[in-house]
PDB file of C-alpha atoms in Angstrom:
ATOM      1  CA  SER A   1     -14.480  -6.331   3.692  1.00 82.00           C
ATOM      2  CA  ALA A   2     -14.633  -2.606   3.060  1.00 89.00           C
ATOM      3  CA  VAL A   3     -15.167  -0.476  -0.016  1.00 94.00           C
ATOM      4  CA  ILE A   4     -13.436   2.887   0.091  1.00 96.00           C
ATOM      5  CA  SER A   5     -14.487   5.869  -1.998  1.00 96.00           C
ATOM      6  CA  GLN A   6     -12.164   8.787  -2.493  1.00 97.00           C
ATOM      7  CA  LYS A   7     -12.709  12.123  -4.112  1.00 97.00           C
ATOM      8  CA  PRO A   8     -11.505  13.883  -6.067  1.00 97.00           C
ATOM      9  CA  SER A   9      -9.982  11.128  -8.177  1.00 97.00           C
ATOM     10  CA  ARG A  10      -7.656  13.669  -9.733  1.00 97.00           C
ATOM     11  CA  ASP A  11      -7.044  17.375  -9.737  1.00 97.00           C
ATOM     12  CA  ILE A  12      -4.682  19.957 -11.113  1.00 97.00           C
ATOM     13  CA  CYS A  13      -3.792  22.597  -8.564  1.00 96.00           C
ATOM     14  CA  GLN A  14      -1.912  25.849  -8.499  1.00 97.00           C
ATOM     15  CA  ARG A  15       1.141  26.345  -6.342  1.00 97.00           C
ATOM     16  CA  GLY A  16       0.314  27.800  -2.944  1.00 97.00           C
ATOM     17  CA  THR A  17      -3.260  26.531  -2.815  1.00 97.00           C
ATOM     18  CA  SER A  18      -4.689  23.778  -0.607  1.00 98.00           C
ATOM     19  CA  LEU A  19      -6.829  20.794  -1.503  1.00 98.00           C
ATOM     20  CA  THR A  20      -8.904  18.509   0.673  1.00 98.00           C
ATOM     21  CA  ILE A  21      -9.350  14.850  -0.213  1.00 98.00           C
ATOM     22  CA  GLN A  22     -12.333  12.997   1.173  1.00 98.00           C
ATOM     23  CA  CYS A  23     -12.450   9.319   2.061  1.00 98.00           C
ATOM     24  CA  GLN A  24     -15.647   7.410   2.799  1.00 97.00           C
ATOM     25  CA  VAL A  25     -15.777   3.769   3.863  1.00 96.00           C
ATOM     26  CA  ASP A  26     -18.915   1.706   3.425  1.00 94.00           C
ATOM     27  CA  SER A  27     -18.568  -0.078   6.757  1.00 89.00           C
ATOM     28  CA  GLN A  28     -17.158   0.581  10.181  1.00 84.00           C
ATOM     29  CA  VAL A  29     -13.419   0.150  10.299  1.00 86.00           C
ATOM     30  CA  THR A  30     -11.009   0.217  13.189  1.00 85.00           C
ATOM     31  CA  MET A  31      -8.157   2.176  11.690  1.00 90.00           C
ATOM     32  CA  MET A  32      -7.763   4.543   8.762  1.00 94.00           C
ATOM     33  CA  PHE A  33      -4.521   5.624   7.145  1.00 95.00           C
ATOM     34  CA  TRP A  34      -3.302   8.004   4.488  1.00 97.00           C
ATOM     35  CA  TYR A  35      -0.500   6.971   2.129  1.00 97.00           C
ATOM     36  CA  ARG A  36       1.348   8.819  -0.585  1.00 98.00           C
ATOM     37  CA  GLN A  37       2.571   7.133  -3.749  1.00 97.00           C
ATOM     38  CA  GLN A  38       4.699   8.800  -6.368  1.00 92.00           C
ATOM     39  CA  PRO A  39       3.925   7.347  -9.831  1.00 85.00           C
ATOM     40  CA  GLY A  40       5.792   4.087 -10.245  1.00 85.00           C
ATOM     41  CA  GLN A  41       7.019   4.169  -6.663  1.00 91.00           C
ATOM     42  CA  SER A  42       6.179   2.508  -3.373  1.00 94.00           C
ATOM     43  CA  LEU A  43       3.671   3.628  -0.765  1.00 96.00           C
ATOM     44  CA  THR A  44       4.735   5.891   2.082  1.00 95.00           C
ATOM     45  CA  LEU A  45       2.594   6.200   5.184  1.00 94.00           C
ATOM     46  CA  ILE A  46       1.696   9.809   5.969  1.00 96.00           C
ATOM     47  CA  ALA A  47      -0.373   9.345   9.107  1.00 95.00           C
ATOM     48  CA  THR A  48      -2.929   7.334  11.015  1.00 93.00           C
ATOM     49  CA  ALA A  49      -6.292   9.078  11.172  1.00 95.00           C
ATOM     50  CA  ASN A  50      -7.667   8.796  14.708  1.00 89.00           C
ATOM     51  CA  GLN A  51     -11.354   9.164  15.345  1.00 90.00           C
ATOM     52  CA  GLY A  52     -12.144  12.325  17.241  1.00 86.00           C
ATOM     53  CA  SER A  53      -8.531  13.222  17.976  1.00 88.00           C
ATOM     54  CA  GLU A  54      -5.380  14.425  16.268  1.00 91.00           C
ATOM     55  CA  ALA A  55      -3.836  12.184  13.671  1.00 94.00           C
ATOM     56  CA  THR A  56      -0.563  10.390  14.331  1.00 93.00           C
ATOM     57  CA  TYR A  57       2.031  11.473  11.806  1.00 95.00           C
ATOM     58  CA  GLU A  58       5.031   9.559  10.514  1.00 93.00           C
ATOM     59  CA  SER A  59       8.498  11.000  10.369  1.00 92.00           C
ATOM     60  CA  GLY A  60       8.751  13.664   7.692  1.00 94.00           C
ATOM     61  CA  PHE A  61       5.074  14.598   7.757  1.00 97.00           C
ATOM     62  CA  VAL A  62       3.571  17.362   9.881  1.00 96.00           C
ATOM     63  CA  ILE A  63       0.086  18.466  10.754  1.00 97.00           C
ATOM     64  CA  ASP A  64       0.482  21.976   9.369  1.00 97.00           C
ATOM     65  CA  LYS A  65       1.207  20.577   5.917  1.00 98.00           C
ATOM     66  CA  PHE A  66      -1.168  17.599   6.003  1.00 98.00           C
ATOM     67  CA  PRO A  67      -4.060  18.289   8.389  1.00 97.00           C
ATOM     68  CA  ILE A  68      -6.251  15.218   8.789  1.00 97.00           C
ATOM     69  CA  SER A  69      -9.700  14.828  10.247  1.00 96.00           C
ATOM     70  CA  ARG A  70     -11.697  11.745  11.177  1.00 95.00           C
ATOM     71  CA  PRO A  71     -14.994  12.832  12.721  1.00 94.00           C
ATOM     72  CA  ASN A  72     -16.467   9.328  12.757  1.00 93.00           C
ATOM     73  CA  LEU A  73     -15.574   5.700  12.099  1.00 92.00           C
ATOM     74  CA  THR A  74     -16.197   5.768   8.366  1.00 94.00           C
ATOM     75  CA  PHE A  75     -15.036   9.179   7.117  1.00 96.00           C
ATOM     76  CA  SER A  76     -11.718  10.994   6.934  1.00 97.00           C
ATOM     77  CA  THR A  77     -10.207  13.934   5.100  1.00 98.00           C
ATOM     78  CA  LEU A  78      -6.647  14.804   4.179  1.00 98.00           C
ATOM     79  CA  THR A  79      -5.716  18.354   3.246  1.00 98.00           C
ATOM     80  CA  VAL A  80      -2.551  19.087   1.334  1.00 98.00           C
ATOM     81  CA  SER A  81      -1.723  22.659   2.306  1.00 98.00           C
ATOM     82  CA  ASN A  82       0.249  25.342   0.532  1.00 98.00           C
ATOM     83  CA  MET A  83       1.025  22.967  -2.309  1.00 97.00           C
ATOM     84  CA  SER A  84       4.217  22.939  -4.326  1.00 97.00           C
ATOM     85  CA  PRO A  85       5.121  20.807  -7.365  1.00 96.00           C
ATOM     86  CA  GLU A  86       6.866  18.367  -4.993  1.00 95.00           C
ATOM     87  CA  ASP A  87       3.425  17.489  -3.600  1.00 97.00           C
ATOM     88  CA  SER A  88       2.363  16.089  -6.969  1.00 97.00           C
ATOM     89  CA  SER A  89       1.552  12.497  -6.147  1.00 97.00           C
ATOM     90  CA  ILE A  90      -1.169   9.940  -5.632  1.00 97.00           C
ATOM     91  CA  TYR A  91      -2.753  10.068  -2.192  1.00 98.00           C
ATOM     92  CA  LEU A  92      -4.370   6.860  -1.011  1.00 98.00           C
ATOM     93  CA  CYS A  93      -6.832   6.384   1.796  1.00 98.00           C
ATOM     94  CA  SER A  94      -6.746   2.974   3.440  1.00 96.00           C
ATOM     95  CA  ALA A  95      -8.494   1.201   6.260  1.00 94.00           C
ATOM     96  CA  THR A  96      -8.539  -2.030   8.167  1.00 91.00           C
ATOM     97  CA  THR A  97     -11.443  -3.794   9.826  1.00 85.00           C
ATOM     98  CA  GLY A  98      -9.057  -5.264  12.374  1.00 75.00           C
ATOM     99  CA  GLY A  99      -9.665  -8.838  11.320  1.00 68.00           C
ATOM    100  CA  ASN A 100      -7.188 -11.668  11.701  1.00 65.00           C
ATOM    101  CA  THR A 101      -5.635 -11.116   8.307  1.00 68.00           C
ATOM    102  CA  GLY A 102      -4.759  -7.484   9.033  1.00 79.00           C
ATOM    103  CA  GLU A 103      -5.769  -6.723   5.466  1.00 88.00           C
ATOM    104  CA  LEU A 104      -5.605  -3.116   4.339  1.00 92.00           C
ATOM    105  CA  PHE A 105      -8.295  -1.917   1.962  1.00 94.00           C
ATOM    106  CA  PHE A 106      -7.411   0.974  -0.309  1.00 97.00           C
ATOM    107  CA  GLY A 107      -9.359   3.652  -2.073  1.00 97.00           C
ATOM    108  CA  GLU A 108      -8.807   4.300  -5.749  1.00 96.00           C
ATOM    109  CA  GLY A 109      -6.476   7.160  -4.933  1.00 97.00           C
ATOM    110  CA  SER A 110      -6.427  10.879  -5.653  1.00 97.00           C
ATOM    111  CA  ARG A 111      -3.896  11.959  -8.254  1.00 97.00           C
ATOM    112  CA  LEU A 112      -2.773  15.522  -7.607  1.00 97.00           C
ATOM    113  CA  THR A 113      -0.720  17.552 -10.040  1.00 97.00           C
ATOM    114  CA  VAL A 114       0.635  20.855  -8.755  1.00 97.00           C
ATOM    115  CA  LEU A 115       1.703  23.416 -11.328  1.00 96.00           C
TER     116      LEU A 115
ATOM    117  CA  GLY B   1      15.202   2.747  10.266  1.00 56.00           C
ATOM    118  CA  GLN B   2      13.015  -0.238   9.617  1.00 62.00           C
ATOM    119  CA  GLN B   3      13.113  -1.244   5.997  1.00 80.00           C
ATOM    120  CA  VAL B   4      11.599  -3.765   3.694  1.00 89.00           C
ATOM    121  CA  MET B   5      13.757  -4.447   0.663  1.00 92.00           C
ATOM    122  CA  GLN B   6      12.342  -6.077  -2.421  1.00 96.00           C
ATOM    123  CA  ILE B   7      14.000  -7.456  -5.535  1.00 96.00           C
ATOM    124  CA  PRO B   8      13.971  -7.383  -8.449  1.00 97.00           C
ATOM    125  CA  GLN B   9      12.587  -3.940  -9.200  1.00 95.00           C
ATOM    126  CA  TYR B  10      11.411  -5.033 -12.643  1.00 96.00           C
ATOM    127  CA  GLN B  11      10.814  -8.395 -14.287  1.00 97.00           C
ATOM    128  CA  HIS B  12       9.731  -9.007 -17.854  1.00 97.00           C
ATOM    129  CA  VAL B  13       8.737 -12.534 -18.793  1.00 97.00           C
ATOM    130  CA  GLN B  14       7.194 -14.414 -21.668  1.00 98.00           C
ATOM    131  CA  GLU B  15       3.739 -15.728 -20.981  1.00 98.00           C
ATOM    132  CA  GLY B  16       4.055 -19.175 -19.474  1.00 98.00           C
ATOM    133  CA  GLU B  17       7.355 -18.500 -17.724  1.00 98.00           C
ATOM    134  CA  ASP B  18       7.641 -18.461 -13.962  1.00 98.00           C
ATOM    135  CA  PHE B  19       8.236 -15.356 -11.841  1.00 98.00           C
ATOM    136  CA  THR B  20       9.579 -14.800  -8.345  1.00 98.00           C
ATOM    137  CA  THR B  21       9.924 -11.688  -6.218  1.00 98.00           C
ATOM    138  CA  TYR B  22      11.841 -11.582  -2.949  1.00 98.00           C
ATOM    139  CA  CYS B  23      11.374  -9.487   0.143  1.00 97.00           C
ATOM    140  CA  ASN B  24      13.825  -8.962   3.001  1.00 96.00           C
ATOM    141  CA  SER B  25      13.298  -7.148   6.268  1.00 93.00           C
ATOM    142  CA  SER B  26      15.924  -5.562   8.469  1.00 87.00           C
ATOM    143  CA  THR B  27      14.067  -6.860  11.526  1.00 89.00           C
ATOM    144  CA  THR B  28      12.006  -9.900  12.470  1.00 92.00           C
ATOM    145  CA  LEU B  29       8.385  -9.496  11.434  1.00 90.00           C
ATOM    146  CA  SER B  30       5.279 -10.656  13.229  1.00 90.00           C
ATOM    147  CA  ASN B  31       3.703 -11.153   9.826  1.00 92.00           C
ATOM    148  CA  ILE B  32       4.150 -10.166   6.219  1.00 94.00           C
ATOM    149  CA  GLN B  33       1.538  -9.217   3.672  1.00 95.00           C
ATOM    150  CA  TRP B  34       1.537  -9.181  -0.107  1.00 97.00           C
ATOM    151  CA  TYR B  35      -0.392  -6.786  -2.330  1.00 98.00           C
ATOM    152  CA  LYS B  36      -0.902  -6.494  -6.074  1.00 98.00           C
ATOM    153  CA  GLN B  37      -1.395  -3.192  -7.849  1.00 97.00           C
ATOM    154  CA  ARG B  38      -2.521  -3.275 -11.459  1.00 96.00           C
ATOM    155  CA  PRO B  39      -1.378  -0.408 -13.686  1.00 94.00           C
ATOM    156  CA  GLY B  40      -3.511   2.618 -12.844  1.00 92.00           C
ATOM    157  CA  GLY B  41      -5.155   0.801  -9.950  1.00 95.00           C
ATOM    158  CA  HIS B  42      -4.849   0.664  -6.208  1.00 96.00           C
ATOM    159  CA  PRO B  43      -3.133  -1.995  -4.090  1.00 97.00           C
ATOM    160  CA  VAL B  44      -5.207  -5.092  -3.425  1.00 97.00           C
ATOM    161  CA  PHE B  45      -4.467  -7.508  -0.609  1.00 95.00           C
ATOM    162  CA  LEU B  46      -3.332 -10.964  -1.657  1.00 97.00           C
ATOM    163  CA  ILE B  47      -2.317 -12.761   1.524  1.00 95.00           C
ATOM    164  CA  GLN B  48      -0.839 -12.556   5.000  1.00 94.00           C
ATOM    165  CA  LEU B  49       1.801 -14.951   6.328  1.00 95.00           C
ATOM    166  CA  VAL B  50       2.271 -15.304  10.064  1.00 94.00           C
ATOM    167  CA  LYS B  51       4.123 -18.493  10.958  1.00 96.00           C
ATOM    168  CA  SER B  52       7.809 -19.203  10.586  1.00 97.00           C
ATOM    169  CA  GLY B  53       8.403 -21.247   7.423  1.00 97.00           C
ATOM    170  CA  GLU B  54       4.794 -20.872   6.340  1.00 97.00           C
ATOM    171  CA  VAL B  55       3.881 -21.678   2.744  1.00 98.00           C
ATOM    172  CA  LYS B  56       0.529 -20.724   1.246  1.00 98.00           C
ATOM    173  CA  LYS B  57      -0.806 -21.249  -2.235  1.00 98.00           C
ATOM    174  CA  GLN B  58      -3.430 -19.420  -4.248  1.00 97.00           C
ATOM    175  CA  LYS B  59      -3.848 -21.209  -7.566  1.00 97.00           C
ATOM    176  CA  ARG B  60      -0.620 -20.393  -9.445  1.00 98.00           C
ATOM    177  CA  LEU B  61       0.761 -18.168  -6.678  1.00 98.00           C
ATOM    178  CA  THR B  62       2.957 -19.578  -3.900  1.00 98.00           C
ATOM    179  CA  PHE B  63       3.907 -17.458  -0.894  1.00 98.00           C
ATOM    180  CA  GLN B  64       6.645 -18.319   1.578  1.00 98.00           C
ATOM    181  CA  PHE B  65       7.702 -16.840   4.894  1.00 98.00           C
ATOM    182  CA  GLY B  66      11.257 -17.526   5.987  1.00 97.00           C
ATOM    183  CA  GLU B  67      12.196 -19.519   9.055  1.00 96.00           C
ATOM    184  CA  ALA B  68      13.636 -16.430  10.716  1.00 95.00           C
ATOM    185  CA  LYS B  69      10.566 -14.383   9.719  1.00 95.00           C
ATOM    186  CA  LYS B  70      12.769 -11.804   8.036  1.00 95.00           C
ATOM    187  CA  ASN B  71      12.234 -12.744   4.413  1.00 96.00           C
ATOM    188  CA  SER B  72       9.470 -13.806   2.102  1.00 98.00           C
ATOM    189  CA  SER B  73       8.882 -14.687  -1.508  1.00 98.00           C
ATOM    190  CA  LEU B  74       6.077 -14.777  -4.026  1.00 98.00           C
ATOM    191  CA  HIS B  75       6.338 -17.235  -6.886  1.00 98.00           C
ATOM    192  CA  ILE B  76       3.984 -17.290  -9.857  1.00 98.00           C
ATOM    193  CA  THR B  77       3.942 -20.430 -11.978  1.00 98.00           C
ATOM    194  CA  ALA B  78       3.216 -20.155 -15.705  1.00 98.00           C
ATOM    195  CA  THR B  79       2.521 -16.421 -15.814  1.00 98.00           C
ATOM    196  CA  GLN B  80      -0.451 -15.046 -17.694  1.00 98.00           C
ATOM    197  CA  THR B  81      -1.098 -11.553 -19.012  1.00 97.00           C
ATOM    198  CA  THR B  82      -3.539 -11.047 -16.159  1.00 97.00           C
ATOM    199  CA  ASP B  83      -0.611 -11.276 -13.737  1.00 98.00           C
ATOM    200  CA  VAL B  84       0.750  -7.933 -14.957  1.00 98.00           C
ATOM    201  CA  GLY B  85       1.171  -5.405 -12.176  1.00 97.00           C
ATOM    202  CA  THR B  86       3.365  -4.386  -9.276  1.00 97.00           C
ATOM    203  CA  TYR B  87       3.678  -6.794  -6.371  1.00 98.00           C
ATOM    204  CA  PHE B  88       4.433  -5.275  -2.980  1.00 97.00           C
ATOM    205  CA  CYS B  89       5.393  -6.941   0.236  1.00 97.00           C
ATOM    206  CA  ALA B  90       4.583  -5.093   3.449  1.00 94.00           C
ATOM    207  CA  GLY B  91       5.493  -5.579   7.062  1.00 91.00           C
ATOM    208  CA  PRO B  92       4.036  -4.070  10.216  1.00 86.00           C
ATOM    209  CA  PHE B  93       6.295  -1.624  11.986  1.00 73.00           C
ATOM    210  CA  GLY B  94       3.834   0.091  14.223  1.00 57.00           C
ATOM    211  CA  SER B  95       4.912   1.601  17.501  1.00 52.00           C
ATOM    212  CA  GLY B  96       3.082   0.786  20.672  1.00 47.00           C
ATOM    213  CA  GLY B  97       2.273  -2.701  19.452  1.00 45.00           C
ATOM    214  CA  SER B  98       0.272  -1.660  16.415  1.00 55.00           C
ATOM    215  CA  ASN B  99       0.218  -4.391  13.813  1.00 60.00           C
ATOM    216  CA  TYR B 100      -1.638  -2.339  11.265  1.00 70.00           C
ATOM    217  CA  LYS B 101       0.868   0.314  10.236  1.00 82.00           C
ATOM    218  CA  LEU B 102       2.573  -1.199   7.246  1.00 89.00           C
ATOM    219  CA  THR B 103       5.896  -0.403   5.632  1.00 90.00           C
ATOM    220  CA  PHE B 104       5.845  -1.344   1.976  1.00 94.00           C
ATOM    221  CA  GLY B 105       8.703  -2.624  -0.103  1.00 94.00           C
ATOM    222  CA  LYS B 106       9.530  -0.805  -3.329  1.00 95.00           C
ATOM    223  CA  GLY B 107       7.626  -3.405  -5.292  1.00 96.00           C
ATOM    224  CA  THR B 108       8.400  -5.568  -8.307  1.00 97.00           C
ATOM    225  CA  LEU B 109       6.816  -4.556 -11.585  1.00 97.00           C
ATOM    226  CA  LEU B 110       5.934  -7.627 -13.610  1.00 98.00           C
ATOM    227  CA  THR B 111       5.263  -7.341 -17.310  1.00 98.00           C
ATOM    228  CA  VAL B 112       4.230 -10.331 -19.399  1.00 97.00           C
ATOM    229  CA  ASN B 113       4.774 -10.661 -23.118  1.00 95.00           C
ATOM    230  CA  PRO B 114       1.882 -12.619 -24.674  1.00 93.00           C
TER     231      PRO B 114
END
């Protein structure tokens, strides 16, 4: 299993600013992902965080807006750049250990409100 | 694009009643996973189904995977207030053979009246 810690847990941000969310896993994992979840909505995959290389982004998400780093197997960051109110959401870090179940472990999420 | 559709969107039941949520995929899935998210919490893995027609049980929860591996269901017998939350199905739609990039259904929010 894996325990994922995310910070900040919540923040209120001004339009035009950027915020970096940190994700730390307590054990080595094979893959790490970043999801976005609007309150009361489903989860949308932003990107796969690749260790030591550029993240792989899903359709509708670009590196300039959501730069992601993963310097080692257990740590990743997501930056939400030049924020607007439409970026208000919960951002979830997730990871898999690559076991047979394919289980995704999730962090507690970072709730961002952009004014 | 690849989609996972889930119904109903909401379900309110009296404690002790049964509950079922259904999930349909536009394409055949190699596997399907189910997650539960309590209000204010994060998604927690419940189970993965892999085989055509597979049925798995966890206490009062019964999970099924369709014969064509395009649909699935989660049935809860005799709901309790602890069952409250949103239940998501998720299927892998990774490119390049990745089985770990999941597309989530919209979820079914279950509320239970004690």
